[in-house]
Amino acid sequence: MGPDKYLKNYIDGALVPAVSGDYLDNVNPATGKVYSYLPDSDNRDVERAVEAAERAFPEWSGSDVRKRFRILTRIADIIEQNLDVFARAESVDSGKPYSMARSVDIPRSQANFRFFATAIIHYASESHHVAGETINFTLRQPLGVVGCISPWNLPLYLFSWKIAPALAAGNCVVAKPSELTPMTAYMLSKACIEAGLPKGVLNIVHGLGGKAGQAIVDSPKVKAISFTGGTNTGKKIAATAAPAFKKLSLELGGKNPNIIFADCNFDQMMVETLRSSFSNNGQICLCGSRIYIERPIYEKFRDEFVKRTQFLKIGDPFASVTDLGALVSKAHLDKVRSYISLAEVEGGTVLCGGTEVEMQGEYEQGFFIRPAVIEGLPISCRTNQEEIFGPVVTIAPFDTEEEAIAMANGTQYGLAATVWTREISKANRVAEKLQSGIVWINCWMERDLRTPFGGMKSSGMGREGGLEALRFFTEPKNVCIKYG
Ligand code: NDP
């Protein structure tokens, strides 16, 4: 089940190299060194995967849902039984702390399989009855071959979040993980083989987004694309998929606001705001990166928040004291650094962080940076408008509820927002006005898998999660029966 040095594609039930025979380097972000190699796949590999999925579709889509339940549950069991191996692999591949991979990423990955395995058993469609005349019922059928493309920040967590509902609903899948974090997707291939998933039902093709990913989107036989990643990539995918009338679910970028009212539970808010700012080094699409604080508590917040940010331990992903590991790549580290310089050019004051961490020994070349808190920037500047996706937050005071809402809504994004107040009517009022797919009140990242998940505006299109995902991966057909 463990990681290997040379990863393989999973096509038609077998682990195979890319047709080209070429490999890409896979870097451990904490050491900065290549530690394994992944297939550099192209349209030929994708074509094979799509053909295998097409062949597998009639039997898988026609199978009893209890069979799908059993196999998906077995995959969940295998991930759970190998929690430690998966968590270690995820940490090495992505640079995140092992403790996080073990407590968040991998438990959630197995939960995704378990949740949708169970959901398909209980899934029911609607019927509409006109007394004595007709009964209409909605037949929900799987789409066929679907494409699932996921990013590097929560590798197996987001990969399985797409694959599990697609398979549960009876589709066959061609999937691509990010080229930066392919290892646990490769290990999932082995878990699927061990679980007895019929060949061709799930195919995992590794490689570059512009090559292997684009080939999945281009394939005329792929009926739907479920994509999580950056907004620009989402635009490109939509431009290809829309004229072919493919179903599209796009989970894209964010620039999430936290609104903190003076009447909040300060201690609880402080703990959670630190978490919502810097968990996984801010590399979670749901992290808050613009923090708006009601003026009476602005200075108290700023001083305490900066102090606690400076206490965070950055370094060895396997040390139990580590809060933040490495950023995912050198390119991403450079991007984050460039935004810190930009913030200064735009007139911001960096209150803490933003500097590289001097590491020694095996981590000397790793991609580590201290989390940064910046103040003094207007909402309109690029630092406050563009997604940085790193351990960087800006803070600013507000005076009125209306001002806070305007600031929160003042970007092209609309993924998630957090509101801190003890006044429930204020919380509800603000939640109604926020242009955001998710609003958390007095908490952050509380995830119930039954709820709709997704963004507004440039943060995406469609919703995943719970029944929304099963609806996305099925075609509704109305059947009308007339009384005799
Ligand atoms: P990218 O958009 O660069 O990549 C996402 C995936 O798409 C990767 O597997 C990538 O492959 C692939 N890809 C790239 N180009 C194409 C293409 N032309 N056709 C098909 N596939 C392609 O995003 P990142 O991996 O950098 O992830 C970070 C982004 O993801 C952030 O913007 C973040 O906000 C967003 N995100 C959104 C979430 C949400 O739920 N809304 C959740 C998590 C992250 P490769 O990496 O190999 O190039």
XYZ file of C-alpha atoms and ligand atoms in Angstrom:
532
model
C 0.000 0.000 0.000
C 2.932 2.310 0.663
C 4.477 4.955 -1.576
C 6.826 3.994 -4.416
C 9.645 5.783 -6.144
C 8.160 5.450 -9.622
C 4.421 6.114 -9.663
C 2.145 4.567 -12.282
C -1.139 5.438 -13.889
C -4.126 3.301 -12.938
C -5.861 2.399 -16.187
C -8.244 -0.475 -16.885
C -7.519 -1.968 -13.480
C -3.725 -2.086 -13.916
C -0.808 0.074 -12.805
C 0.969 1.199 -15.988
C 3.585 3.752 -17.025
C 2.719 6.631 -19.358
C 2.642 5.699 -23.056
C 5.518 8.135 -23.627
C 7.583 6.338 -20.976
C 8.467 9.779 -19.579
C 8.407 10.805 -15.936
C 8.132 14.105 -14.069
C 10.020 14.915 -10.886
C 8.088 14.841 -7.625
C 9.586 17.126 -4.994
C 9.364 16.880 -1.205
C 8.594 20.536 -0.320
C 10.192 20.267 3.128
C 13.572 19.186 1.735
C 13.283 20.830 -1.675
C 14.556 17.581 -3.202
C 13.135 15.206 -5.791
C 12.105 12.006 -4.043
C 9.932 10.217 -6.601
C 8.740 10.363 -10.184
C 5.288 10.442 -11.739
C 4.138 9.499 -15.229
C 4.161 12.413 -17.683
C 0.897 11.388 -19.319
C -0.649 12.858 -22.433
C -3.774 12.478 -24.544
C -2.855 8.871 -25.431
C -3.014 7.831 -21.776
C -6.238 9.751 -21.289
C -7.725 8.097 -24.380
C -6.919 4.648 -22.979
C -8.420 5.612 -19.649
C -11.596 6.942 -21.294
C -11.956 3.784 -23.396
C -11.536 1.594 -20.308
C -14.129 3.672 -18.466
C -16.559 3.389 -21.391
C -16.171 -0.392 -21.427
C -16.756 -0.604 -17.674
C -19.774 1.706 -17.639
C -22.657 -0.634 -18.652
C -21.925 -3.114 -15.885
C -21.023 -0.609 -13.159
C -23.977 1.697 -13.869
C -26.334 -1.285 -13.949
C -24.972 -2.796 -10.756
C -27.006 -3.047 -7.577
C -26.288 -0.034 -5.369
C -25.473 -2.464 -2.550
C -22.509 -3.693 -4.603
C -21.259 -0.128 -5.022
C -21.827 0.458 -1.308
C -19.758 -2.610 -0.403
C -16.823 -1.762 -2.656
C -16.668 1.919 -1.711
C -16.876 0.983 1.958
C -14.022 -1.466 1.450
C -11.911 1.323 -0.073
C -12.719 3.466 2.987
C -11.718 0.595 5.275
C -8.390 0.133 3.503
C -7.577 3.847 3.796
C -8.551 3.764 7.473
C -6.470 0.661 8.171
C -3.484 2.339 6.510
C -4.035 5.745 8.113
C -0.451 6.138 9.184
C 1.062 5.175 5.810
C -1.287 7.491 3.942
C -0.726 10.363 6.397
C 3.058 10.056 6.153
C 2.896 9.993 2.373
C 0.588 13.036 2.278
C 2.883 14.971 4.565
C 6.028 14.185 2.554
C 4.284 14.976 -0.729
C 2.696 18.282 0.275
C 4.903 19.667 3.059
C 2.009 19.826 5.543
C 2.452 18.659 9.144
C 2.037 14.922 9.575
C -0.315 15.661 12.488
C -2.659 17.502 10.137
C -2.546 14.808 7.455
C -3.293 12.228 10.148
C -6.121 14.118 11.828
C -7.715 15.943 8.885
C -6.736 14.869 5.360
C -6.787 11.095 5.587
C -9.714 10.672 8.015
C -11.756 12.928 5.767
C -10.696 10.998 2.635
C -12.000 7.735 4.034
C -15.098 9.557 5.318
C -15.813 10.777 1.779
C -15.954 7.178 0.495
C -18.029 6.050 3.464
C -20.431 8.975 3.244
C -21.239 8.527 -0.456
C -21.307 4.720 -0.188
C -24.090 5.136 2.358
C -25.740 8.087 0.611
C -26.370 6.098 -2.572
C -28.203 3.430 -0.592
C -30.554 6.058 0.837
C -30.835 8.180 -2.282
C -34.399 8.664 -3.497
C -35.844 10.772 -6.277
C -39.043 12.767 -6.363
C -42.481 11.873 -7.680
C -45.416 14.130 -8.494
C -48.909 12.761 -8.339
C -52.042 14.236 -9.942
C -54.930 12.297 -8.415
C -56.599 10.002 -10.905
C -54.568 11.371 -13.842
C -50.803 10.955 -13.820
C -47.785 10.041 -11.790
C -44.507 11.684 -12.765
C -41.357 10.340 -11.284
C -37.769 11.456 -11.707
C -35.454 8.741 -12.847
C -31.875 9.673 -11.949
C -29.307 7.912 -14.100
C -25.522 8.101 -14.104
C -23.968 10.268 -16.812
C -21.361 7.876 -18.237
C -17.648 8.698 -18.187
C -16.879 11.742 -16.058
C -13.672 13.675 -15.352
C -12.480 14.667 -11.872
C -9.574 17.105 -11.557
C -8.254 18.258 -8.194
C -5.574 20.565 -6.720
C -2.574 20.065 -4.440
C -3.649 21.710 -1.184
C -5.764 18.881 0.254
C -4.666 16.133 -2.112
C -6.537 12.928 -1.231
C -9.256 14.825 0.650
C -10.421 16.732 -2.459
C -9.669 13.932 -4.921
C -11.920 11.523 -3.008
C -14.556 14.247 -2.476
C -15.179 14.110 -6.248
C -14.479 10.489 -7.072
C -16.623 8.942 -4.328
C -19.972 10.526 -5.347
C -19.228 9.985 -9.051
C -18.632 6.259 -8.495
C -21.479 5.870 -6.010
C -23.902 7.317 -8.567
C -22.785 4.678 -11.092
C -20.420 6.686 -13.295
C -16.997 5.596 -14.453
C -14.257 8.093 -13.782
C -11.065 9.406 -15.334
C -9.328 11.450 -12.661
C -6.198 13.529 -12.374
C -4.601 14.709 -9.136
C -2.259 17.672 -9.116
C 1.149 16.898 -10.520
C 2.595 18.487 -7.349
C 0.948 15.978 -4.993
C 0.278 12.707 -6.804
C 1.381 10.180 -4.163
C -1.796 9.441 -2.194
C -3.834 9.277 -5.417
C -1.377 6.611 -6.555
C -1.817 4.789 -3.261
C -5.576 5.037 -3.735
C -5.134 3.077 -6.998
C -3.652 0.253 -4.966
C -6.492 0.477 -2.442
C -9.036 0.216 -5.280
C -7.334 -2.890 -6.660
C -7.275 -4.459 -3.194
C -10.935 -3.548 -2.633
C -11.965 -5.341 -5.828
C -13.167 -2.304 -7.763
C -13.920 -3.678 -11.261
C -11.344 -2.682 -13.865
C -11.955 0.567 -15.741
C -14.465 1.940 -13.221
C -11.873 4.372 -11.862
C -8.848 5.428 -13.894
C -6.188 7.742 -12.488
C -3.954 9.550 -14.961
C -0.976 11.494 -13.621
C 0.742 14.401 -15.281
C 0.583 18.076 -16.125
C -2.634 20.067 -16.065
C -2.154 21.623 -19.470
C -1.497 18.223 -21.037
C -3.168 15.320 -19.206
C -5.791 17.525 -17.501
C -6.716 19.345 -20.689
C -6.995 16.011 -22.551
C -9.665 14.879 -20.051
C -11.613 18.107 -20.579
C -11.206 17.862 -24.378
C -12.368 14.266 -24.677
C -15.806 14.217 -26.366
C -16.644 11.024 -24.488
C -16.319 12.691 -21.076
C -19.806 13.885 -20.171
C -19.069 16.006 -17.106
C -16.143 17.670 -15.396
C -15.863 18.206 -11.680
C -12.940 20.569 -11.162
C -11.389 22.161 -8.096
C -8.562 24.618 -8.617
C -7.725 28.186 -9.541
C -10.207 30.606 -11.115
C -8.122 31.094 -14.266
C -7.863 27.356 -14.873
C -11.620 27.140 -14.230
C -12.245 29.744 -16.937
C -10.152 27.779 -19.398
C -11.983 24.560 -18.585
C -15.371 26.259 -18.910
C -14.364 27.674 -22.316
C -13.625 24.150 -23.570
C -16.458 22.315 -21.877
C -19.368 24.725 -22.319
C -19.610 24.566 -26.162
C -19.603 20.764 -25.880
C -22.504 21.055 -23.353
C -20.637 19.081 -20.714
C -21.975 19.325 -17.198
C -19.586 21.426 -15.138
C -18.930 21.804 -11.452
C -16.252 24.397 -10.746
C -14.869 24.945 -7.241
C -12.465 27.848 -7.627
C -10.471 30.442 -5.730
C -11.394 32.601 -2.778
C -10.440 35.739 -0.865
C -12.465 35.044 2.204
C -13.448 37.732 4.716
C -13.684 37.361 8.500
C -15.967 39.935 10.136
C -15.304 40.333 13.840
C -17.775 42.367 15.890
C -16.776 43.854 19.250
C -19.383 41.769 21.108
C -17.850 38.425 20.087
C -16.417 35.829 22.455
C -12.900 37.227 22.113
C -10.926 34.199 23.296
C -12.797 31.713 21.162
C -12.630 34.051 18.159
C -8.870 34.491 18.595
C -8.183 30.742 18.613
C -10.370 30.112 15.579
C -9.139 33.146 13.631
C -5.574 31.977 14.013
C -6.677 28.617 12.656
C -8.741 30.074 9.805
C -5.816 32.272 8.792
C -2.915 29.849 8.868
C -4.126 26.237 8.812
C -2.164 24.361 6.159
C -0.156 27.570 5.683
C -3.266 29.371 4.421
C -3.390 26.885 1.550
C -7.045 25.996 2.080
C -9.601 27.603 -0.201
C -11.714 28.297 2.911
C -9.035 30.141 4.887
C -9.909 33.720 5.786
C -7.389 36.155 4.358
C -9.076 39.533 4.949
C -9.905 40.170 8.587
C -12.237 43.067 9.410
C -12.476 44.033 13.073
C -14.947 46.436 14.674
C -12.986 49.513 15.713
C -13.440 49.340 19.536
C -11.480 46.053 19.666
C -9.164 46.638 16.698
C -5.985 47.335 18.659
C -6.612 44.625 21.216
C -7.176 42.167 18.369
C -4.118 43.299 16.407
C -1.700 43.026 19.329
C -2.939 39.627 20.478
C -3.199 38.211 16.969
C 0.326 39.280 16.006
C 1.694 37.866 19.270
C 0.044 34.503 18.697
C 1.097 34.404 15.031
C 4.701 34.897 16.122
C 4.366 31.931 18.492
C 3.454 29.520 15.692
C 6.123 26.867 15.143
C 7.260 26.462 11.560
C 9.446 23.624 10.446
C 9.865 19.841 10.398
C 6.486 18.444 9.278
C 7.093 15.349 11.407
C 7.844 17.144 14.694
C 4.893 17.031 17.069
C 5.318 20.714 18.013
C 5.096 21.942 14.406
C 2.117 24.128 13.501
C 3.082 24.967 9.928
C 5.167 22.920 7.508
C 6.517 23.908 4.106
C 4.660 25.588 1.255
C 3.930 23.215 -1.577
C 6.567 24.353 -4.090
C 9.331 26.819 -4.799
C 7.092 28.557 -7.354
C 4.392 28.978 -4.734
C 6.884 30.265 -2.160
C 8.063 32.845 -4.715
C 4.457 33.836 -5.419
C 3.709 34.340 -1.718
C 6.908 36.342 -1.255
C 6.039 38.530 -4.232
C 2.686 39.400 -2.632
C 4.395 40.433 0.593
C 6.643 42.788 -1.402
C 3.590 44.036 -3.281
C 1.784 44.761 -0.005
C 4.693 46.971 1.065
C 4.727 48.761 -2.282
C 0.984 49.334 -1.890
C 1.576 51.047 1.446
C 0.889 48.186 3.855
C 2.808 47.574 7.080
C 3.971 44.011 7.648
C 3.391 43.560 11.388
C 5.071 40.167 11.496
C 6.311 37.352 9.276
C 6.830 37.218 5.556
C 10.454 36.220 5.952
C 12.009 32.876 5.143
C 12.775 30.469 7.946
C 16.433 29.522 8.278
C 16.372 25.750 8.400
C 19.219 23.366 8.949
C 20.139 19.838 7.962
C 17.779 17.973 5.673
C 15.295 20.881 5.592
C 17.814 23.541 4.561
C 16.421 23.781 1.016
C 12.732 23.511 2.039
C 10.040 26.050 1.158
C 9.372 27.564 4.582
C 8.086 31.049 5.333
C 6.856 32.822 8.465
C 3.137 33.674 8.492
C 2.490 37.339 7.801
C -0.009 39.849 9.179
C -0.363 43.108 7.252
C -2.288 46.288 8.072
C -2.933 49.655 6.465
C -4.153 48.553 3.036
C -7.301 49.724 1.247
C -9.801 47.115 0.059
C -9.189 48.094 -3.578
C -5.474 47.199 -3.675
C -4.211 44.031 -5.348
C -3.100 42.472 -2.055
C -6.713 42.633 -0.904
C -8.238 41.643 -4.227
C -6.112 38.734 -5.463
C -5.919 35.252 -4.025
C -2.511 34.649 -2.431
C -3.310 31.186 -1.057
C -0.520 31.360 1.493
C 0.090 32.313 5.148
C -0.721 35.981 4.611
C -3.639 37.948 6.063
C -4.549 41.610 6.042
C -6.368 43.287 8.917
C -8.460 46.468 8.919
C -10.955 48.176 11.234
C -14.613 48.930 10.428
C -17.191 51.181 12.072
C -20.590 49.969 10.919
C -22.259 46.725 9.901
C -22.900 48.137 6.412
C -19.237 49.029 5.988
C -18.141 45.543 7.048
C -20.534 43.926 4.568
C -19.382 46.210 1.744
C -15.740 45.393 2.471
C -16.468 41.668 2.693
C -18.332 41.703 -0.623
C -15.787 43.959 -2.302
C -13.878 41.366 -4.335
C -14.666 39.180 -7.343
C -14.722 36.115 -5.064
C -17.506 34.638 -2.939
C -16.488 31.312 -1.441
C -16.608 31.450 2.362
C -17.055 34.084 5.079
C -16.856 34.017 8.859
C -18.803 36.241 11.244
C -18.089 36.646 14.954
C -20.812 38.115 17.159
C -22.967 37.052 20.097
C -26.034 38.779 18.649
C -27.921 36.214 16.630
C -30.125 38.677 14.751
C -27.051 40.611 13.623
C -25.392 37.364 12.575
C -28.425 36.389 10.496
C -28.715 39.844 8.942
C -25.073 39.849 7.895
C -25.181 36.232 6.656
C -28.093 37.103 4.377
C -26.195 39.986 2.816
C -22.844 38.297 2.315
C -22.107 37.218 -1.248
C -20.655 33.908 -0.234
C -21.439 30.242 -0.785
C -20.680 29.408 2.855
C -21.059 31.557 5.976
C -19.718 30.382 9.314
C -21.046 32.098 12.433
C -18.782 31.854 15.485
C -16.835 28.961 14.000
C -14.704 28.032 11.015
C -14.445 24.965 8.829
C -17.153 23.042 10.621
C -17.994 20.707 7.756
C -21.130 18.596 7.593
C -20.829 16.446 4.477
C -24.590 16.690 3.835
C -24.472 20.436 3.175
C -24.098 22.148 -0.226
C -20.529 23.275 -0.800
C -19.363 25.833 -3.341
C -18.838 29.450 -4.222
C -20.543 32.464 -5.771
C -19.149 34.959 -8.299
C -15.630 33.986 -9.472
C -15.376 31.319 -6.756
C -17.239 28.795 -8.823
C -20.276 27.325 -10.376
C -22.530 24.617 -9.010
C -22.409 22.932 -5.637
C -20.794 19.765 -4.350
C -21.493 17.910 -1.140
C -24.300 15.638 0.004
C -27.214 15.238 -2.353
C -25.924 18.102 -4.522
C -23.011 15.911 -5.605
C -25.296 12.969 -6.387
C -27.550 15.306 -8.376
C -24.557 16.628 -10.302
C -23.369 13.150 -11.203
C -26.804 11.977 -12.421
C -29.121 13.007 -15.232
C -32.725 13.564 -14.136
C -35.288 12.059 -16.509
C -38.976 12.690 -15.949
C -41.186 9.657 -16.571
C -44.904 10.373 -16.812
C -47.444 7.554 -16.371
C -51.104 8.107 -17.152
C -53.761 6.307 -15.164
C -55.473 3.654 -17.326
P -4.783 24.855 -10.592
O -5.983 25.488 -11.179
O -3.455 25.273 -11.092
O -4.835 23.272 -10.780
C -5.889 22.462 -10.324
C -5.861 21.153 -11.088
O -6.143 21.403 -12.456
C -4.506 20.466 -11.074
O -4.696 19.071 -11.094
C -3.897 20.940 -12.370
O -2.881 20.084 -12.804
C -5.115 20.895 -13.278
N -5.051 21.731 -14.473
C -4.277 22.814 -14.710
N -4.522 23.299 -15.963
C -5.493 22.507 -16.509
C -6.184 22.495 -17.752
N -5.938 23.390 -18.712
N -7.107 21.540 -17.969
C -7.392 20.641 -17.006
N -6.748 20.583 -15.822
C -5.828 21.513 -15.555
O -4.927 25.044 -9.025
P -3.860 24.661 -7.915
O -3.528 23.195 -8.036
O -2.776 25.661 -7.924
O -4.757 24.808 -6.590
C -4.920 26.003 -5.917
C -6.247 26.643 -6.297
O -7.323 25.773 -6.011
C -6.517 27.899 -5.504
O -6.996 28.900 -6.373
C -7.612 27.474 -4.546
O -8.449 28.516 -4.111
C -8.356 26.489 -5.363
N -9.144 25.624 -4.496
C -10.506 25.764 -4.482
C -11.280 24.997 -3.632
C -12.767 25.129 -3.618
O -13.415 24.231 -3.090
N -13.350 26.172 -4.159
C -10.657 24.030 -2.718
C -9.229 23.961 -2.825
C -8.504 24.739 -3.682
P -1.323 20.371 -12.402
O -1.283 20.753 -10.973
O -0.698 19.073 -12.636
O -0.893 21.444 -13.303
